[in-house]
Amino acid sequence: MITLGIETSCDETACSVLENGKKIRSNVISSSLAKHKRFGGIVPEIASRHCLEAIDVVYEESLRQARIRPADIDLIAVTQGPGLIGSLLVGVSFAKSLAFSLGRPIIGVHHLKAHLLSNFIGKERKKSEMVGLIVSGGHTSLVHVKGLGFMELGSTVDDALGEAYDKVAKMLGLGYPGGPVIDQFAQGGDSKAYFFTKPKVDGGFDFSFSGVKTAVLHLISGSQIHKGKTIPKRWKGKKLKDLCASFQEAVVGWVVEKTMRACEEKRVKVLAVGGGVSANSRLRSLLQDECRLRGLALHVPPLGLTLDNGAMIAKLGYELYRKGFSSDLSLTAQSSLPF
Ligand code: KG4
Ligand code: ZN
């Protein structure tokens, strides 16, 4: 069975052809990231325009690479939400037109659930019950998963983890996106050089990252006046590496601690991680150590599937369709689609 997965929830326009929920025959991604860099974050209007311009080309390229024709598609899966409404609308409208013209079923899927499913493409999911950690630029959530049922245990009350990385990087003048750069600078830095107070958050599994961002701002705000504006002094060399390492150790530590507690409380032996920040080297190594210690099976997506992609959308769509779920042409994009 051939599933086409279409993903346009933010700055990426992606289409993937997935065979029998296992084999990725193509995974084409066009990112508008470069166009956002000078603004220091994603500009929704630029993102949606890019999706609109790119979707035809990305779709055709995904079919060409998979060596199939439109008529070979059996199922169309598309991101319904959550995400930026303008971008989502492009994917959903395109998917509906395609489903109508080809006379094929369509299924709208949840972007964050799909991030977790990116772990199980071509890999057997031996146990259906697990805890899921979703860490991206827009979301940070812990979920309890049973089969294809997802129950949110907690989420961030302010900034998402990726957003905290992006904002701290911006303050340090390191550009956008901040996650990969901070991860890089943290290598070889002293993670004990600076201390950040652990946030106190009500609600067992909620997170908060806005305090650490402000703490970094205070730390670096030995400011200087430049062209009439107050800007922080540029941190460089060893000091910068130490700060990145300390920030990373703090936030990753908090996330891993809560994640382990969720596995314990839910008596679950499997942990799956997804979202852009799952590419983080320290998050991966600390999770590996902690899971080994507790005898938990850890699933982290391959680096090529950590960022937004169509393959994870196709995978979740395929699994849902096999269980008898589908959408129809009344499907609408939902920017804040709940779990
Ligand atoms: O899942 P994603 O592609 O988009 C959203 O749905 O948000 O995640 C993008 C986020 C950005 O905030 C980026 O800084 C972060 O993932 N990111 C990282 C790393 N690579 C990407 N954060 C920390 N360490 C990384 N290596
Ligand atoms: Zn995402």
PDB file of C-alpha atoms in Angstrom, residues 46-229:
ATOM      1  CA  ILE A  46       6.797  34.020   4.768  1.00  0.00           C
ATOM      2  CA  ALA A  47       6.361  30.379   5.830  1.00  0.00           C
ATOM      3  CA  SER A  48       2.904  30.001   4.268  1.00  0.00           C
ATOM      4  CA  ARG A  49       3.940  31.748   1.033  1.00  0.00           C
ATOM      5  CA  HIS A  50       6.852  29.374   0.736  1.00  0.00           C
ATOM      6  CA  CYS A  51       4.562  26.360   1.279  1.00  0.00           C
ATOM      7  CA  LEU A  52       2.269  27.626  -1.475  1.00  0.00           C
ATOM      8  CA  GLU A  53       5.155  28.118  -3.905  1.00  0.00           C
ATOM      9  CA  ALA A  54       6.873  24.825  -3.083  1.00  0.00           C
ATOM     10  CA  ILE A  55       4.069  22.277  -2.672  1.00  0.00           C
ATOM     11  CA  ASP A  56       3.646  21.348  -6.377  1.00  0.00           C
ATOM     12  CA  VAL A  57       7.360  20.884  -6.949  1.00  0.00           C
ATOM     13  CA  VAL A  58       7.900  18.939  -3.715  1.00  0.00           C
ATOM     14  CA  TYR A  59       4.948  16.645  -4.506  1.00  0.00           C
ATOM     15  CA  GLU A  60       6.154  15.928  -8.039  1.00  0.00           C
ATOM     16  CA  GLU A  61       9.714  15.341  -6.870  1.00  0.00           C
ATOM     17  CA  SER A  62       8.535  12.896  -4.189  1.00  0.00           C
ATOM     18  CA  LEU A  63       6.716  10.853  -6.841  1.00  0.00           C
ATOM     19  CA  ARG A  64       9.667  11.000  -9.230  1.00  0.00           C
ATOM     20  CA  GLN A  65      12.124   9.777  -6.582  1.00  0.00           C
ATOM     21  CA  ALA A  66       9.743   6.995  -5.535  1.00  0.00           C
ATOM     22  CA  ARG A  67       9.243   6.047  -9.214  1.00  0.00           C
ATOM     23  CA  ILE A  68       5.468   6.086  -8.992  1.00  0.00           C
ATOM     24  CA  ARG A  69       2.626   7.818 -10.816  1.00  0.00           C
ATOM     25  CA  PRO A  70      -0.223   9.680  -9.092  1.00  0.00           C
ATOM     26  CA  ALA A  71      -2.566   6.740  -9.775  1.00  0.00           C
ATOM     27  CA  ASP A  72      -0.291   4.472  -7.673  1.00  0.00           C
ATOM     28  CA  ILE A  73      -1.121   6.413  -4.493  1.00  0.00           C
ATOM     29  CA  ASP A  74      -3.552   4.459  -2.274  1.00  0.00           C
ATOM     30  CA  LEU A  75      -3.887   6.843   0.675  1.00  0.00           C
ATOM     31  CA  ILE A  76      -3.180  10.531   1.291  1.00  0.00           C
ATOM     32  CA  ALA A  77      -2.138  11.548   4.809  1.00  0.00           C
ATOM     33  CA  VAL A  78      -1.777  15.208   5.707  1.00  0.00           C
ATOM     34  CA  THR A  79      -0.911  17.248   8.802  1.00  0.00           C
ATOM     35  CA  GLN A  80      -4.151  18.700  10.156  1.00  0.00           C
ATOM     36  CA  GLY A  81      -2.499  20.551  13.067  1.00  0.00           C
ATOM     37  CA  PRO A  82      -1.163  21.896  15.343  1.00  0.00           C
ATOM     38  CA  GLY A  83       0.880  24.509  13.505  1.00  0.00           C
ATOM     39  CA  LEU A  84       0.720  27.802  11.656  1.00  0.00           C
ATOM     40  CA  ILE A  85      -2.706  28.116  10.097  1.00  0.00           C
ATOM     41  CA  GLY A  86      -1.522  29.606   6.777  1.00  0.00           C
ATOM     42  CA  SER A  87       0.997  26.810   6.228  1.00  0.00           C
ATOM     43  CA  LEU A  88      -1.431  24.092   7.366  1.00  0.00           C
ATOM     44  CA  LEU A  89      -4.102  25.327   4.953  1.00  0.00           C
ATOM     45  CA  VAL A  90      -1.765  24.883   1.993  1.00  0.00           C
ATOM     46  CA  GLY A  91      -1.129  21.208   2.798  1.00  0.00           C
ATOM     47  CA  VAL A  92      -4.734  20.385   3.687  1.00  0.00           C
ATOM     48  CA  SER A  93      -6.135  22.091   0.561  1.00  0.00           C
ATOM     49  CA  PHE A  94      -3.570  20.377  -1.650  1.00  0.00           C
ATOM     50  CA  ALA A  95      -4.276  16.978  -0.065  1.00  0.00           C
ATOM     51  CA  LYS A  96      -8.033  17.373  -0.443  1.00  0.00           C
ATOM     52  CA  SER A  97      -7.739  18.377  -4.112  1.00  0.00           C
ATOM     53  CA  LEU A  98      -5.508  15.380  -4.736  1.00  0.00           C
ATOM     54  CA  ALA A  99      -7.849  12.992  -2.899  1.00  0.00           C
ATOM     55  CA  PHE A 100     -10.817  14.319  -4.892  1.00  0.00           C
ATOM     56  CA  SER A 101      -9.098  14.174  -8.274  1.00  0.00           C
ATOM     57  CA  LEU A 102      -7.603  10.699  -7.724  1.00  0.00           C
ATOM     58  CA  GLY A 103     -10.629   9.318  -5.894  1.00  0.00           C
ATOM     59  CA  ARG A 104      -8.452   8.149  -2.987  1.00  0.00           C
ATOM     60  CA  PRO A 105      -9.068   8.235   0.797  1.00  0.00           C
ATOM     61  CA  ILE A 106      -7.630  11.072   2.872  1.00  0.00           C
ATOM     62  CA  ILE A 107      -6.667  11.163   6.522  1.00  0.00           C
ATOM     63  CA  GLY A 108      -5.762  14.213   8.607  1.00  0.00           C
ATOM     64  CA  VAL A 109      -3.138  13.528  11.285  1.00  0.00           C
ATOM     65  CA  HIS A 110      -1.784  15.187  14.413  1.00  0.00           C
ATOM     66  CA  HIS A 111       1.698  16.601  13.850  1.00  0.00           C
ATOM     67  CA  LEU A 112       3.062  15.874  17.343  1.00  0.00           C
ATOM     68  CA  LYS A 113       1.781  12.304  17.453  1.00  0.00           C
ATOM     69  CA  ALA A 114       3.437  11.791  14.069  1.00  0.00           C
ATOM     70  CA  HIS A 115       6.796  12.975  15.492  1.00  0.00           C
ATOM     71  CA  LEU A 116       6.659  10.024  17.914  1.00  0.00           C
ATOM     72  CA  LEU A 117       5.718   7.598  15.130  1.00  0.00           C
ATOM     73  CA  SER A 118       8.866   8.632  13.206  1.00  0.00           C
ATOM     74  CA  ASN A 119      10.607   6.155  15.542  1.00  0.00           C
ATOM     75  CA  PHE A 120       8.738   3.186  14.139  1.00  0.00           C
ATOM     76  CA  ILE A 121       9.125   3.465  10.386  1.00  0.00           C
ATOM     77  CA  GLY A 122      10.500   0.116   9.264  1.00  0.00           C
ATOM     78  CA  LYS A 123      10.902  -0.936  12.875  1.00  0.00           C
ATOM     79  CA  GLU A 124       8.582  -3.185  14.821  1.00  0.00           C
ATOM     80  CA  ARG A 125       6.735  -1.571  17.714  1.00  0.00           C
ATOM     81  CA  LYS A 126       6.893  -4.488  20.131  1.00  0.00           C
ATOM     82  CA  LYS A 127       4.998  -2.864  23.018  1.00  0.00           C
ATOM     83  CA  SER A 128       2.058  -0.599  22.304  1.00  0.00           C
ATOM     84  CA  GLU A 129       2.236   1.214  25.661  1.00  0.00           C
ATOM     85  CA  MET A 130       4.906   3.869  26.115  1.00  0.00           C
ATOM     86  CA  VAL A 131       5.727   7.343  27.329  1.00  0.00           C
ATOM     87  CA  GLY A 132       6.354   9.905  24.583  1.00  0.00           C
ATOM     88  CA  LEU A 133       8.504  13.020  24.916  1.00  0.00           C
ATOM     89  CA  ILE A 134       7.886  15.635  22.236  1.00  0.00           C
ATOM     90  CA  VAL A 135      10.410  18.458  22.113  1.00  0.00           C
ATOM     91  CA  SER A 136      10.256  20.932  19.244  1.00  0.00           C
ATOM     92  CA  GLY A 137      10.417  24.633  18.492  1.00  0.00           C
ATOM     93  CA  GLY A 138       6.727  25.073  19.255  1.00  0.00           C
ATOM     94  CA  HIS A 139       5.867  22.276  21.705  1.00  0.00           C
ATOM     95  CA  THR A 140       7.170  20.423  24.733  1.00  0.00           C
ATOM     96  CA  SER A 141       4.921  17.610  25.954  1.00  0.00           C
ATOM     97  CA  LEU A 142       4.978  14.352  27.824  1.00  0.00           C
ATOM     98  CA  VAL A 143       2.324  11.879  26.699  1.00  0.00           C
ATOM     99  CA  HIS A 144       1.140   8.448  27.732  1.00  0.00           C
ATOM    100  CA  VAL A 145       0.636   6.343  24.604  1.00  0.00           C
ATOM    101  CA  LYS A 146      -1.456   3.186  24.370  1.00  0.00           C
ATOM    102  CA  GLY A 147      -1.659   1.852  20.827  1.00  0.00           C
ATOM    103  CA  LEU A 148      -2.792   4.878  18.823  1.00  0.00           C
ATOM    104  CA  GLY A 149      -4.371   6.576  21.866  1.00  0.00           C
ATOM    105  CA  PHE A 150      -2.444   9.577  23.237  1.00  0.00           C
ATOM    106  CA  MET A 151      -3.057  11.137  26.631  1.00  0.00           C
ATOM    107  CA  GLU A 152      -1.107  14.312  27.457  1.00  0.00           C
ATOM    108  CA  LEU A 153       0.514  14.175  30.907  1.00  0.00           C
ATOM    109  CA  GLY A 154       2.007  17.645  30.841  1.00  0.00           C
ATOM    110  CA  SER A 155       3.348  20.382  28.607  1.00  0.00           C
ATOM    111  CA  THR A 156       5.192  23.660  28.839  1.00  0.00           C
ATOM    112  CA  VAL A 157       3.435  26.513  30.578  1.00  0.00           C
ATOM    113  CA  ASP A 158       5.443  29.114  28.639  1.00  0.00           C
ATOM    114  CA  ASP A 159       8.253  28.638  26.093  1.00  0.00           C
ATOM    115  CA  ALA A 160       8.891  25.351  24.300  1.00  0.00           C
ATOM    116  CA  LEU A 161      12.322  23.774  24.750  1.00  0.00           C
ATOM    117  CA  GLY A 162      13.397  24.548  21.159  1.00  0.00           C
ATOM    118  CA  GLU A 163      12.083  28.087  21.588  1.00  0.00           C
ATOM    119  CA  ALA A 164      14.261  28.533  24.698  1.00  0.00           C
ATOM    120  CA  TYR A 165      17.297  27.402  22.687  1.00  0.00           C
ATOM    121  CA  ASP A 166      16.342  29.783  19.870  1.00  0.00           C
ATOM    122  CA  LYS A 167      15.808  32.763  22.194  1.00  0.00           C
ATOM    123  CA  VAL A 168      19.028  32.217  24.151  1.00  0.00           C
ATOM    124  CA  ALA A 169      20.965  31.876  20.884  1.00  0.00           C
ATOM    125  CA  LYS A 170      19.431  35.122  19.660  1.00  0.00           C
ATOM    126  CA  MET A 171      20.515  36.931  22.855  1.00  0.00           C
ATOM    127  CA  LEU A 172      24.027  35.599  22.366  1.00  0.00           C
ATOM    128  CA  GLY A 173      24.061  36.733  18.741  1.00  0.00           C
ATOM    129  CA  LEU A 174      24.354  33.148  17.467  1.00  0.00           C
ATOM    130  CA  GLY A 175      21.588  33.332  14.851  1.00  0.00           C
ATOM    131  CA  TYR A 176      18.557  31.162  14.102  1.00  0.00           C
ATOM    132  CA  PRO A 177      17.788  28.311  14.661  1.00  0.00           C
ATOM    133  CA  GLY A 178      19.586  28.305  17.985  1.00  0.00           C
ATOM    134  CA  GLY A 179      19.406  24.636  18.973  1.00  0.00           C
ATOM    135  CA  PRO A 180      22.100  23.216  16.706  1.00  0.00           C
ATOM    136  CA  VAL A 181      24.485  26.164  17.363  1.00  0.00           C
ATOM    137  CA  ILE A 182      24.182  25.990  21.158  1.00  0.00           C
ATOM    138  CA  ASP A 183      24.574  22.202  20.971  1.00  0.00           C
ATOM    139  CA  GLN A 184      27.782  22.775  18.996  1.00  0.00           C
ATOM    140  CA  PHE A 185      29.189  25.484  21.302  1.00  0.00           C
ATOM    141  CA  ALA A 186      28.373  23.371  24.356  1.00  0.00           C
ATOM    142  CA  GLN A 187      30.868  20.718  23.202  1.00  0.00           C
ATOM    143  CA  GLY A 188      33.962  21.116  25.328  1.00  0.00           C
ATOM    144  CA  GLY A 189      32.369  23.764  27.573  1.00  0.00           C
ATOM    145  CA  ASP A 190      32.199  23.426  31.354  1.00  0.00           C
ATOM    146  CA  SER A 191      28.581  22.600  32.200  1.00  0.00           C
ATOM    147  CA  LYS A 192      29.154  23.503  35.861  1.00  0.00           C
ATOM    148  CA  ALA A 193      30.426  27.019  35.133  1.00  0.00           C
ATOM    149  CA  TYR A 194      26.999  28.666  35.580  1.00  0.00           C
ATOM    150  CA  PHE A 195      24.092  27.584  37.739  1.00  0.00           C
ATOM    151  CA  PHE A 196      20.435  27.943  36.734  1.00  0.00           C
ATOM    152  CA  THR A 197      17.663  27.479  39.265  1.00  0.00           C
ATOM    153  CA  LYS A 198      15.259  24.664  38.488  1.00  0.00           C
ATOM    154  CA  PRO A 199      11.793  26.098  37.718  1.00  0.00           C
ATOM    155  CA  LYS A 200       8.980  25.312  40.125  1.00  0.00           C
ATOM    156  CA  VAL A 201       5.968  24.304  38.057  1.00  0.00           C
ATOM    157  CA  ASP A 202       2.605  23.230  39.382  1.00  0.00           C
ATOM    158  CA  GLY A 203       1.103  20.183  37.780  1.00  0.00           C
ATOM    159  CA  GLY A 204       3.131  17.001  37.869  1.00  0.00           C
ATOM    160  CA  PHE A 205       4.552  16.901  34.362  1.00  0.00           C
ATOM    161  CA  ASP A 206       4.486  20.504  33.160  1.00  0.00           C
ATOM    162  CA  PHE A 207       7.618  22.361  32.095  1.00  0.00           C
ATOM    163  CA  SER A 208       8.749  25.981  32.146  1.00  0.00           C
ATOM    164  CA  PHE A 209      11.667  27.497  30.248  1.00  0.00           C
ATOM    165  CA  SER A 210      11.054  31.236  30.346  1.00  0.00           C
ATOM    166  CA  GLY A 211      12.914  31.667  33.676  1.00  0.00           C
ATOM    167  CA  VAL A 212      16.164  30.204  32.401  1.00  0.00           C
ATOM    168  CA  LYS A 213      15.961  32.481  29.373  1.00  0.00           C
ATOM    169  CA  THR A 214      15.648  35.535  31.652  1.00  0.00           C
ATOM    170  CA  ALA A 215      18.495  34.219  33.833  1.00  0.00           C
ATOM    171  CA  VAL A 216      20.750  34.061  30.767  1.00  0.00           C
ATOM    172  CA  LEU A 217      19.696  37.583  29.842  1.00  0.00           C
ATOM    173  CA  HIS A 218      20.656  38.879  33.322  1.00  0.00           C
ATOM    174  CA  LEU A 219      23.954  37.055  33.140  1.00  0.00           C
ATOM    175  CA  ILE A 220      24.979  38.568  29.841  1.00  0.00           C
ATOM    176  CA  SER A 221      23.483  41.997  30.291  1.00  0.00           C
ATOM    177  CA  GLY A 222      26.706  43.784  31.019  1.00  0.00           C
ATOM    178  CA  SER A 223      25.343  45.854  28.166  1.00  0.00           C
ATOM    179  CA  GLN A 224      26.833  48.317  25.750  1.00  0.00           C
ATOM    180  CA  ILE A 225      25.252  51.096  23.734  1.00  0.00           C
ATOM    181  CA  HIS A 226      25.475  50.583  19.998  1.00  0.00           C
ATOM    182  CA  LYS A 227      23.845  53.024  17.535  1.00  0.00           C
ATOM    183  CA  GLY A 228      21.649  54.322  20.352  1.00  0.00           C
ATOM    184  CA  LYS A 229      20.428  50.830  21.316  1.00  0.00           C
TER     185      LYS A 229
END
